[in-house]
Coordinates of C-alpha atoms in Angstrom, one line a residue:
X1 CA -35.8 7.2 51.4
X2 CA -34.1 3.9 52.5
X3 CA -37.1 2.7 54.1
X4 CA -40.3 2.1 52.3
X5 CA -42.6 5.7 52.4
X6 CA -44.9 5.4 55.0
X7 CA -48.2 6.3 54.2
X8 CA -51.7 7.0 56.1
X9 CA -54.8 7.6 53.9
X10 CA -58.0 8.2 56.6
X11 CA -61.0 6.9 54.1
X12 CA -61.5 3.3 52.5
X13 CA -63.4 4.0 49.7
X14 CA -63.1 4.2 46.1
X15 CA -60.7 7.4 46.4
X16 CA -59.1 5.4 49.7
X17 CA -58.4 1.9 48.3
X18 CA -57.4 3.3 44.4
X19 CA -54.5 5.5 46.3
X20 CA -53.8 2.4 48.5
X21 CA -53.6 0.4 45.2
X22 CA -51.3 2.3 43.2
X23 CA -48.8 3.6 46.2
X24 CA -48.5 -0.3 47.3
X25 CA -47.5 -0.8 43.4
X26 CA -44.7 1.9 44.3
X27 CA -43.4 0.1 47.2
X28 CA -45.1 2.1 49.8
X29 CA -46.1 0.5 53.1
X30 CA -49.6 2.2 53.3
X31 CA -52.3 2.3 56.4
X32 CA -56.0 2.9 55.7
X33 CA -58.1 3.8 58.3
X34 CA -61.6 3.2 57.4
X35 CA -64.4 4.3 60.2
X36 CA -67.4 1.9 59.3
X37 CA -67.3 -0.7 61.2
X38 CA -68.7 -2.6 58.9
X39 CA -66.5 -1.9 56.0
X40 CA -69.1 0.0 53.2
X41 CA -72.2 -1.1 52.9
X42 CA -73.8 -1.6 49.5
X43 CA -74.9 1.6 47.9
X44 CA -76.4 0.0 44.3
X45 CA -76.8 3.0 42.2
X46 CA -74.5 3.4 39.0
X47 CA -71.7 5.4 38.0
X48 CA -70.9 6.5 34.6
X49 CA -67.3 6.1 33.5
X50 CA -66.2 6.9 30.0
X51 CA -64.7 4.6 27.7
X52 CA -61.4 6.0 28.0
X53 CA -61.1 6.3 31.6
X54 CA -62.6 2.6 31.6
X55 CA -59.5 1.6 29.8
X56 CA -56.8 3.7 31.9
X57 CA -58.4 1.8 35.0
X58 CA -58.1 -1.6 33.6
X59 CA -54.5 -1.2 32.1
X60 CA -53.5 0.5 36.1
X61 CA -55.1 -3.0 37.3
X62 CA -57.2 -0.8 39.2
X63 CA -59.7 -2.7 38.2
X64 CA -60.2 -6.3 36.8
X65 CA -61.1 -5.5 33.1
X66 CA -63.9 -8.4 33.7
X67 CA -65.8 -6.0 36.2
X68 CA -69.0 -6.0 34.9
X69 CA -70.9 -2.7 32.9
X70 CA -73.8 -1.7 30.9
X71 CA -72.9 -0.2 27.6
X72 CA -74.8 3.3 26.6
X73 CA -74.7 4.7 23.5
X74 CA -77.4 7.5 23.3
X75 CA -79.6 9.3 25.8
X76 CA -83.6 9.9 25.5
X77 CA -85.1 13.1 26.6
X78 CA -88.8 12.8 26.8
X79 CA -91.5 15.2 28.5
X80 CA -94.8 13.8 29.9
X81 CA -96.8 13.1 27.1
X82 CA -98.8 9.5 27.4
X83 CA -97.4 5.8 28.5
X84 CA -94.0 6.3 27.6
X85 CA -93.8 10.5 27.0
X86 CA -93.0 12.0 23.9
X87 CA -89.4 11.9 22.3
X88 CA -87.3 15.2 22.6
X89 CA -84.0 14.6 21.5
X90 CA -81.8 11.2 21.2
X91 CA -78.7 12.0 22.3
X92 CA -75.4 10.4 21.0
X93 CA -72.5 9.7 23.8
X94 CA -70.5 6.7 25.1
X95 CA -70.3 5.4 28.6
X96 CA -70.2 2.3 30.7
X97 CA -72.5 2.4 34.1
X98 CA -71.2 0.3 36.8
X99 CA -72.7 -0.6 40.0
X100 CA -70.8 1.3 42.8
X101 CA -70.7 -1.5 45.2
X102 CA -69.3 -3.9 42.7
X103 CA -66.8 -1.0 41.9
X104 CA -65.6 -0.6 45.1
X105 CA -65.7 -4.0 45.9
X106 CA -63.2 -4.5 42.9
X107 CA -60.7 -2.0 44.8
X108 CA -61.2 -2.9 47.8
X109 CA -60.3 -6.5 46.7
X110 CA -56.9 -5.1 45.0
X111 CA -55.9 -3.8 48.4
X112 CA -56.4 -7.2 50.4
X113 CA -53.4 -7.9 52.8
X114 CA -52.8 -4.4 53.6
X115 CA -53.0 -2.5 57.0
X116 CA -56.6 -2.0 56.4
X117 CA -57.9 -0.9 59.6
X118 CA -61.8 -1.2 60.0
X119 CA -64.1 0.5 62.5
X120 CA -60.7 2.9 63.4
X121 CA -62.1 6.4 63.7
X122 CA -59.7 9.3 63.2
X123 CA -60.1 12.6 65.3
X124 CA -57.7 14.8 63.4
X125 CA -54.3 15.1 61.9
X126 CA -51.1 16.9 63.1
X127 CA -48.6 18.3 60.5
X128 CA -45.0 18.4 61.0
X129 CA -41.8 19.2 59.1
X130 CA -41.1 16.1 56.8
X131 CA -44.5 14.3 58.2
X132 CA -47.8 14.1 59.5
X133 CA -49.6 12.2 62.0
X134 CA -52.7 10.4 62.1
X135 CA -54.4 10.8 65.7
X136 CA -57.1 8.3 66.0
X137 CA -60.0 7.9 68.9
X138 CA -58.1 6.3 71.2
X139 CA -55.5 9.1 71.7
X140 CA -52.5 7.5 69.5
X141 CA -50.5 9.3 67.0
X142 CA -49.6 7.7 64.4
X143 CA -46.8 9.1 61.8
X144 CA -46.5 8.9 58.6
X145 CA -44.1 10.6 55.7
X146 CA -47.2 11.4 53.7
X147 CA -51.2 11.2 54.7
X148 CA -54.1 11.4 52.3
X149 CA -57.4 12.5 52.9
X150 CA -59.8 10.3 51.7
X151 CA -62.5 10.8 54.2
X152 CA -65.1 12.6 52.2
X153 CA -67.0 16.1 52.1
X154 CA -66.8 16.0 56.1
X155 CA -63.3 15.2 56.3
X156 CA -61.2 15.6 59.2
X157 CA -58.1 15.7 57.2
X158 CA -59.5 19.1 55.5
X159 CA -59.0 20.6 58.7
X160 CA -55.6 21.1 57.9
X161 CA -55.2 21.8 54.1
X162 CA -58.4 24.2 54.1
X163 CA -60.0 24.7 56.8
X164 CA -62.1 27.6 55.8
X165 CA -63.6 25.0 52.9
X166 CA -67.2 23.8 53.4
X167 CA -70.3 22.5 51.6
X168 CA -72.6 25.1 50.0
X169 CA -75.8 24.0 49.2
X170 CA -77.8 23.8 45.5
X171 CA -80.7 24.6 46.9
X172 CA -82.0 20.7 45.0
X173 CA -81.7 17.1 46.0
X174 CA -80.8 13.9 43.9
X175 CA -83.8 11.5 44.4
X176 CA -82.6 7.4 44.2
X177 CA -83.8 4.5 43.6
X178 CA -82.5 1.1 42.5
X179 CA -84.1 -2.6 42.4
X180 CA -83.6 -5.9 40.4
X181 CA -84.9 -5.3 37.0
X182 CA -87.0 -8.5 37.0
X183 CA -89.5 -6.7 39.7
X184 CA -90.5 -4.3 36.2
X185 CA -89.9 -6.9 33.9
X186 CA -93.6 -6.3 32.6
X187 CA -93.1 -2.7 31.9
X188 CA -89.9 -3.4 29.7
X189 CA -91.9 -3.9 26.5
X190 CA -93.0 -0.2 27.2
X191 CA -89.8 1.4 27.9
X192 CA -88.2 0.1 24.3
X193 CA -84.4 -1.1 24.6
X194 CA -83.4 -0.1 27.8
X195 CA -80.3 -1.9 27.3
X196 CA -78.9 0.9 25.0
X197 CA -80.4 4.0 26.2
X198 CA -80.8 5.9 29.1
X199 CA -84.3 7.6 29.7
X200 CA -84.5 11.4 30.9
X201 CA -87.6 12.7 31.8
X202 CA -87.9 16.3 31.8
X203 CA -89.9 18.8 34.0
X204 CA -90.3 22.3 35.3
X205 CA -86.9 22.6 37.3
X206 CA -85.9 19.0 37.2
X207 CA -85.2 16.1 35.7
X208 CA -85.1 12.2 36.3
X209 CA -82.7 10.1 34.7
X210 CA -83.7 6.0 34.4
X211 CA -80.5 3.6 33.9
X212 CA -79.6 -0.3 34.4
X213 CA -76.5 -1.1 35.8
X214 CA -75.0 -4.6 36.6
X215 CA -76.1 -6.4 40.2
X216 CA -74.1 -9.0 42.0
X217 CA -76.9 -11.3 42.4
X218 CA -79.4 -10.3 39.7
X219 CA -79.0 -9.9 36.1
X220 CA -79.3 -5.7 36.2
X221 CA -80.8 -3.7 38.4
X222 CA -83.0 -0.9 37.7
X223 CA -81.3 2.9 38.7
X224 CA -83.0 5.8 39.0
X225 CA -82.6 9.6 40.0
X226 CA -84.5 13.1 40.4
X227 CA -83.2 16.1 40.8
X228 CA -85.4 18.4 42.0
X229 CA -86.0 20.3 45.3
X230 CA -86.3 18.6 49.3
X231 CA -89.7 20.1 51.1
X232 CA -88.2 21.4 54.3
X233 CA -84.3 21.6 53.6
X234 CA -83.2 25.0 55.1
X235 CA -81.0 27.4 52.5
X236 CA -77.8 27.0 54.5
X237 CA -77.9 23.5 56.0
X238 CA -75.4 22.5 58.4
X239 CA -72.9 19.6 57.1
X240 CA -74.5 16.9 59.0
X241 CA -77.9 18.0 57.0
X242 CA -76.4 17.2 53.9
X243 CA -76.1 13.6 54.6
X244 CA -77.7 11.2 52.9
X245 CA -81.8 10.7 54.4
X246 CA -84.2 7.7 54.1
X247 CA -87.8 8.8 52.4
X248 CA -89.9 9.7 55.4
X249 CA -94.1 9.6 55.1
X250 CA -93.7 13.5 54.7
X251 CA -91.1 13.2 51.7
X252 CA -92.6 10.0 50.4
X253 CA -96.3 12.1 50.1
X254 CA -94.4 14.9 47.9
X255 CA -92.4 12.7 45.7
X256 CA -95.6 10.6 44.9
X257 CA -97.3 14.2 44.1
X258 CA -93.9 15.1 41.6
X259 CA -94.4 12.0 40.1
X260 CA -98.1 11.2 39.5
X261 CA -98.2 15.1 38.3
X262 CA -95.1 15.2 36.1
X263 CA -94.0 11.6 35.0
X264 CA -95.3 9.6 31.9
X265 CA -97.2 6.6 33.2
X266 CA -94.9 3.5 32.7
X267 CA -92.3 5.9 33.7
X268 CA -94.1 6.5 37.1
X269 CA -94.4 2.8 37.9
X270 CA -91.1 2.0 38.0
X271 CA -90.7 4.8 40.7
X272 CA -93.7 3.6 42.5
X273 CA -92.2 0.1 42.5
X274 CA -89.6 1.3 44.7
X275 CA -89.5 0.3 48.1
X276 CA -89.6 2.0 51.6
X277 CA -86.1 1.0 52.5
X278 CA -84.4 1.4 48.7
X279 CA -85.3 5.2 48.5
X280 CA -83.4 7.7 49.9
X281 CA -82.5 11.6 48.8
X282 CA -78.9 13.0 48.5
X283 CA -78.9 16.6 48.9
X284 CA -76.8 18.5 46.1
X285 CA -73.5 20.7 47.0
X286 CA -70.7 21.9 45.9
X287 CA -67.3 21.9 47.9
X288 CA -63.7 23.0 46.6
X289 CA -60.8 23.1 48.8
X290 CA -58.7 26.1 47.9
X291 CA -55.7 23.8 47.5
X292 CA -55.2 20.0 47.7
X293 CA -52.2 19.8 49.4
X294 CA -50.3 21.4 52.4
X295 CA -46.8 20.1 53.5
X296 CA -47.4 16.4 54.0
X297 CA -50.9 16.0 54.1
X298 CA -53.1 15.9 50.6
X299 CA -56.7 15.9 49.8
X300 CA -58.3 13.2 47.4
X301 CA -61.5 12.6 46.6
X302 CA -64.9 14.6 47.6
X303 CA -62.6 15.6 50.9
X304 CA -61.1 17.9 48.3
X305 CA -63.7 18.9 45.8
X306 CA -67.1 18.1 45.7
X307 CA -68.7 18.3 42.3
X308 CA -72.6 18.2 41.2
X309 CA -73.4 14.5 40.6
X310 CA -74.5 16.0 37.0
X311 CA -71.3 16.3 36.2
X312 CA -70.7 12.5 36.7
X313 CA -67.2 12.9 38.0
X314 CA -67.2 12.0 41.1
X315 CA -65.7 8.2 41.2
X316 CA -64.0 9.0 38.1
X317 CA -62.2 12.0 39.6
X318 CA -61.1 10.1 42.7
X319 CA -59.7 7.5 40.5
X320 CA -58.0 9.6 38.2
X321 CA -56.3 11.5 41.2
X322 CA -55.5 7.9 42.6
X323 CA -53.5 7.4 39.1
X324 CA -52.3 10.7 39.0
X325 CA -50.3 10.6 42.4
X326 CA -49.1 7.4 41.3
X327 CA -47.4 9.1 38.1
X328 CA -46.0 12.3 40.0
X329 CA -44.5 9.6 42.6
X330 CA -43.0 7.3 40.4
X331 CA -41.3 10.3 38.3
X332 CA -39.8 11.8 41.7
X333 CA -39.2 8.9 43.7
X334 CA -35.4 9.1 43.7
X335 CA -35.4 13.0 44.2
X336 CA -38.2 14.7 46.6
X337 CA -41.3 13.7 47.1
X338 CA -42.4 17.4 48.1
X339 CA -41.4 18.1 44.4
X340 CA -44.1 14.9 43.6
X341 CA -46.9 16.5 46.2
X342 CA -46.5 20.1 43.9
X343 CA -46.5 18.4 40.7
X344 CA -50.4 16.7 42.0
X345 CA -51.5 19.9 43.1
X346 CA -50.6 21.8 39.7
X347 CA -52.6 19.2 37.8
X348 CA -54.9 18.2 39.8
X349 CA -56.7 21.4 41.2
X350 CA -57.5 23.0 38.1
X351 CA -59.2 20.2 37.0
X352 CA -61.0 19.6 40.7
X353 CA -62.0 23.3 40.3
X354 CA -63.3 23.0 36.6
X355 CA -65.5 19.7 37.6
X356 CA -66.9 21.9 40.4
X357 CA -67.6 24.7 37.8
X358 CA -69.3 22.4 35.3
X359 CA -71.5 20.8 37.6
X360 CA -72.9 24.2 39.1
X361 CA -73.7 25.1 35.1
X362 CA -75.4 21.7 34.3
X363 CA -77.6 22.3 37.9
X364 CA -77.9 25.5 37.1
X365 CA -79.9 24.9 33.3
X366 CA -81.2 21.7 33.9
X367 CA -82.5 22.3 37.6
X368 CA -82.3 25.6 38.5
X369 CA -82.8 28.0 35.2
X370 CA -84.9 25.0 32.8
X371 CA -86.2 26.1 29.3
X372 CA -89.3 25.3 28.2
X373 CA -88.9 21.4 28.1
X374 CA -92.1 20.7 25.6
X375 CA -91.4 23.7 23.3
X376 CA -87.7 22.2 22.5
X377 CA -86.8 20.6 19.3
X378 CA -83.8 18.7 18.1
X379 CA -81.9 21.7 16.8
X380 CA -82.6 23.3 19.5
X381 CA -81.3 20.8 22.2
X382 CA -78.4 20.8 20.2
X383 CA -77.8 24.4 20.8
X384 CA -78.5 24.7 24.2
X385 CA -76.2 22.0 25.1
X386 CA -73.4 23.4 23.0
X387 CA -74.0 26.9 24.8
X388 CA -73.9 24.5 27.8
X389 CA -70.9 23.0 27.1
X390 CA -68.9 25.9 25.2
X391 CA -65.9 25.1 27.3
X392 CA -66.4 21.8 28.1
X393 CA -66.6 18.5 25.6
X394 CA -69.9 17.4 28.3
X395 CA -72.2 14.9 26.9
X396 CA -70.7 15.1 23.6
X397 CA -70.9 11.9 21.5
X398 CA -67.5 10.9 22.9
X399 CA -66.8 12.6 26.4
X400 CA -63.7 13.2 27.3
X401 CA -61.9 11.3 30.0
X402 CA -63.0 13.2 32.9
X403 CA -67.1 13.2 33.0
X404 CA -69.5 10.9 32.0
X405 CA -73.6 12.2 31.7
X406 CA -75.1 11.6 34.7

């Protein structure tokens, strides 16, 4: 092309601004059209993001490599048993846990001075020979040789790749919680070194997981999620039911009965510690878009694949497609950059449908299908997450670069 490759990506999120990133790197003269009108507010809870990726990121300059992260080295599965429960397993792995809103803060910053358009909502997206066009609220059309969909699990820009592809419900929700660790500062003693381990509390068809990740304004902040299943959530929600809800009296009354019932105490306190306004629930689904990319338009991100947030693959799967686009780009930017589009989609959707796989087999033994939690010894955690894992390295002591435990 003897101008620079216009392109659109609808979404300014972590999957938005890491495409933005990298295609501005290639000379591209990129538009992102981001809805909020208030850019994205904070959402504190932490992302796990193995070593390995960790390092591709920094040497992309996707990230600055001072971006802050907690360090884990092992996880602790403990049943209700007493202040602190009783000790299952200690599992060995590697991952850093990052706060997402100092993540995406970090990309957003790499994108400053672009066409970064805030509060612009899109409507839909036209494909033509050689193009596509973004058509925003306001009735323009807007072209572009190549638009991304970056808009998430409700994308617009689906529409035209897949547009049979929608959210199916677990039939489970991902509890959340996450405060400045000084407001449980007394119950650290308790918890033993928090700062290297990751708690997992274990119960009949769910499971909490307890983590500290880095805070803008606070040392850490105290993380935590429960899967486990949402009182009233009907089998086969519509989309806009699988948004993300504040803790209502009604919801509030049954997670306070999960806890006091299932929890050890010091455990329990830190939940209870929570406030109103810092809980919400996330119900679970899968998505998979039965391709990523149709003439010029291409899905990144959850608007292409949604996978379990056991898996912990989400923000590392929307940066890794960010870095992969970037390659296949660079490789056929002198010849065809419908030859680059193909070579994403051959590597990219296996791996998107993979992800989508492993996380409905984590959901499905450590939610759906549990063992018997206090029964399980060492030995036999060990086999049950190898059977787990048979074709997957998951929550080995050195994950591979796709997933992280989560």
């Amino acid at each position: 092309m003897s101008v620079p490759p216009r392109v659109g990506i609808v979404g300014g999120s972590i999957a938005g601004c890491a495409a933005a990133h990298v295609l501005r790197e290639l000379d591209c003269a990129v538009t992102v059209f981001e809805r909020n009108p208030d850019e994205l507010r904070d959402r504190n809870y932490g992302i796990g993001i193995p070593e390995l990726v960790r390092a591709e990121l920094d040497a992309a300059g996707l990230v600055d490599p001072r971006l802050p992260a907690m360090l884990y080295t092992e996880r602790v599965w403990l049943v209700r048993d007493g202040d602190r429960g009783r000790e299952l397993w200690r599992q060995p792995f590697r991952a850093r846990y990052h706060n997402w809103s100092l993540l995406w803060r970090a990309l957003r910053a790499r994108v400053d001075g672009a066409d970064y358009r805030v509060g612009t909502q899109v409507t839909g997206v036209e494909s033509a020979p050689g193009e596509a066009r973004v058509v925003t609220s306001d009735g323009q059309r807007h072209p572009f040789d190549l638009v991304i969909g970056a808009d998430g699990y409700r994308s617009v820009v689906r529409a035209v790749v897949d547009p049979a592809a929608r959210p199916v419900y677990a039939g489970y929700g991902l509890w959340r919680g996450s405060y400045p660790i000084d407001r449980v500062a007394d119950l650290v003693d308790r918890l033993g070194p928090v700062d290297r381990s990751f708690a997992t509390i274990v119960l009949p068809h769910g499971h909490c997981l307890f983590v500290l990740v880095p805070d803008a304004t606070a040392e850490h902040r105290m993380t935590w999620g429960l899967y486990y299943r949402i009182p009233g959530m009907p089998a086969d929600p519509a989309p806009a039911e699988l948004a993300v809800r504040r803790v209502d009296d009604e919801l509030l009354t049954f997670l306070d009965a999960v806890v006091d019932r299932h929890f050890p105490a010091a455990y329990a306190e830190i939940i209870r510690r929570t406030e109103r306004d810092e809980l919400m629930v996330q119900p679970v689904f899968d998505l998979l878009a039965g391709r990523l990319v149709a003439g010029r338009v291409l899905l990144m991100g959850d608007a292409g694949a949604v996978t379990r947030p056991h898996s912990g693959a989400g923000a590392t799967k929307a940066l890794q497609e960010a870095l992969a686009l970037g390659r296949a780009w660079a490789g056929h930017q002198d010849a065809d950059l419908d030859a680059a589009l193909a070579e994403y989609e051959r590597g990219r959707g296996p791996v998107a449908r993979s992800l989508v796989e492993l996380g409905r087999r984590i959901g499905a033994a450590q939610v759906e299908h549990t063992p018997d939690w206090p029964s399980m010894t060492p030995a036999g955690f060990t086999t049950w997450m190898d059977e787990l894992n048979q074709h997957s390295a998951y929550s080995r002591p050195t994950p591979p670069p796709e997933t992280a435990p989560h």
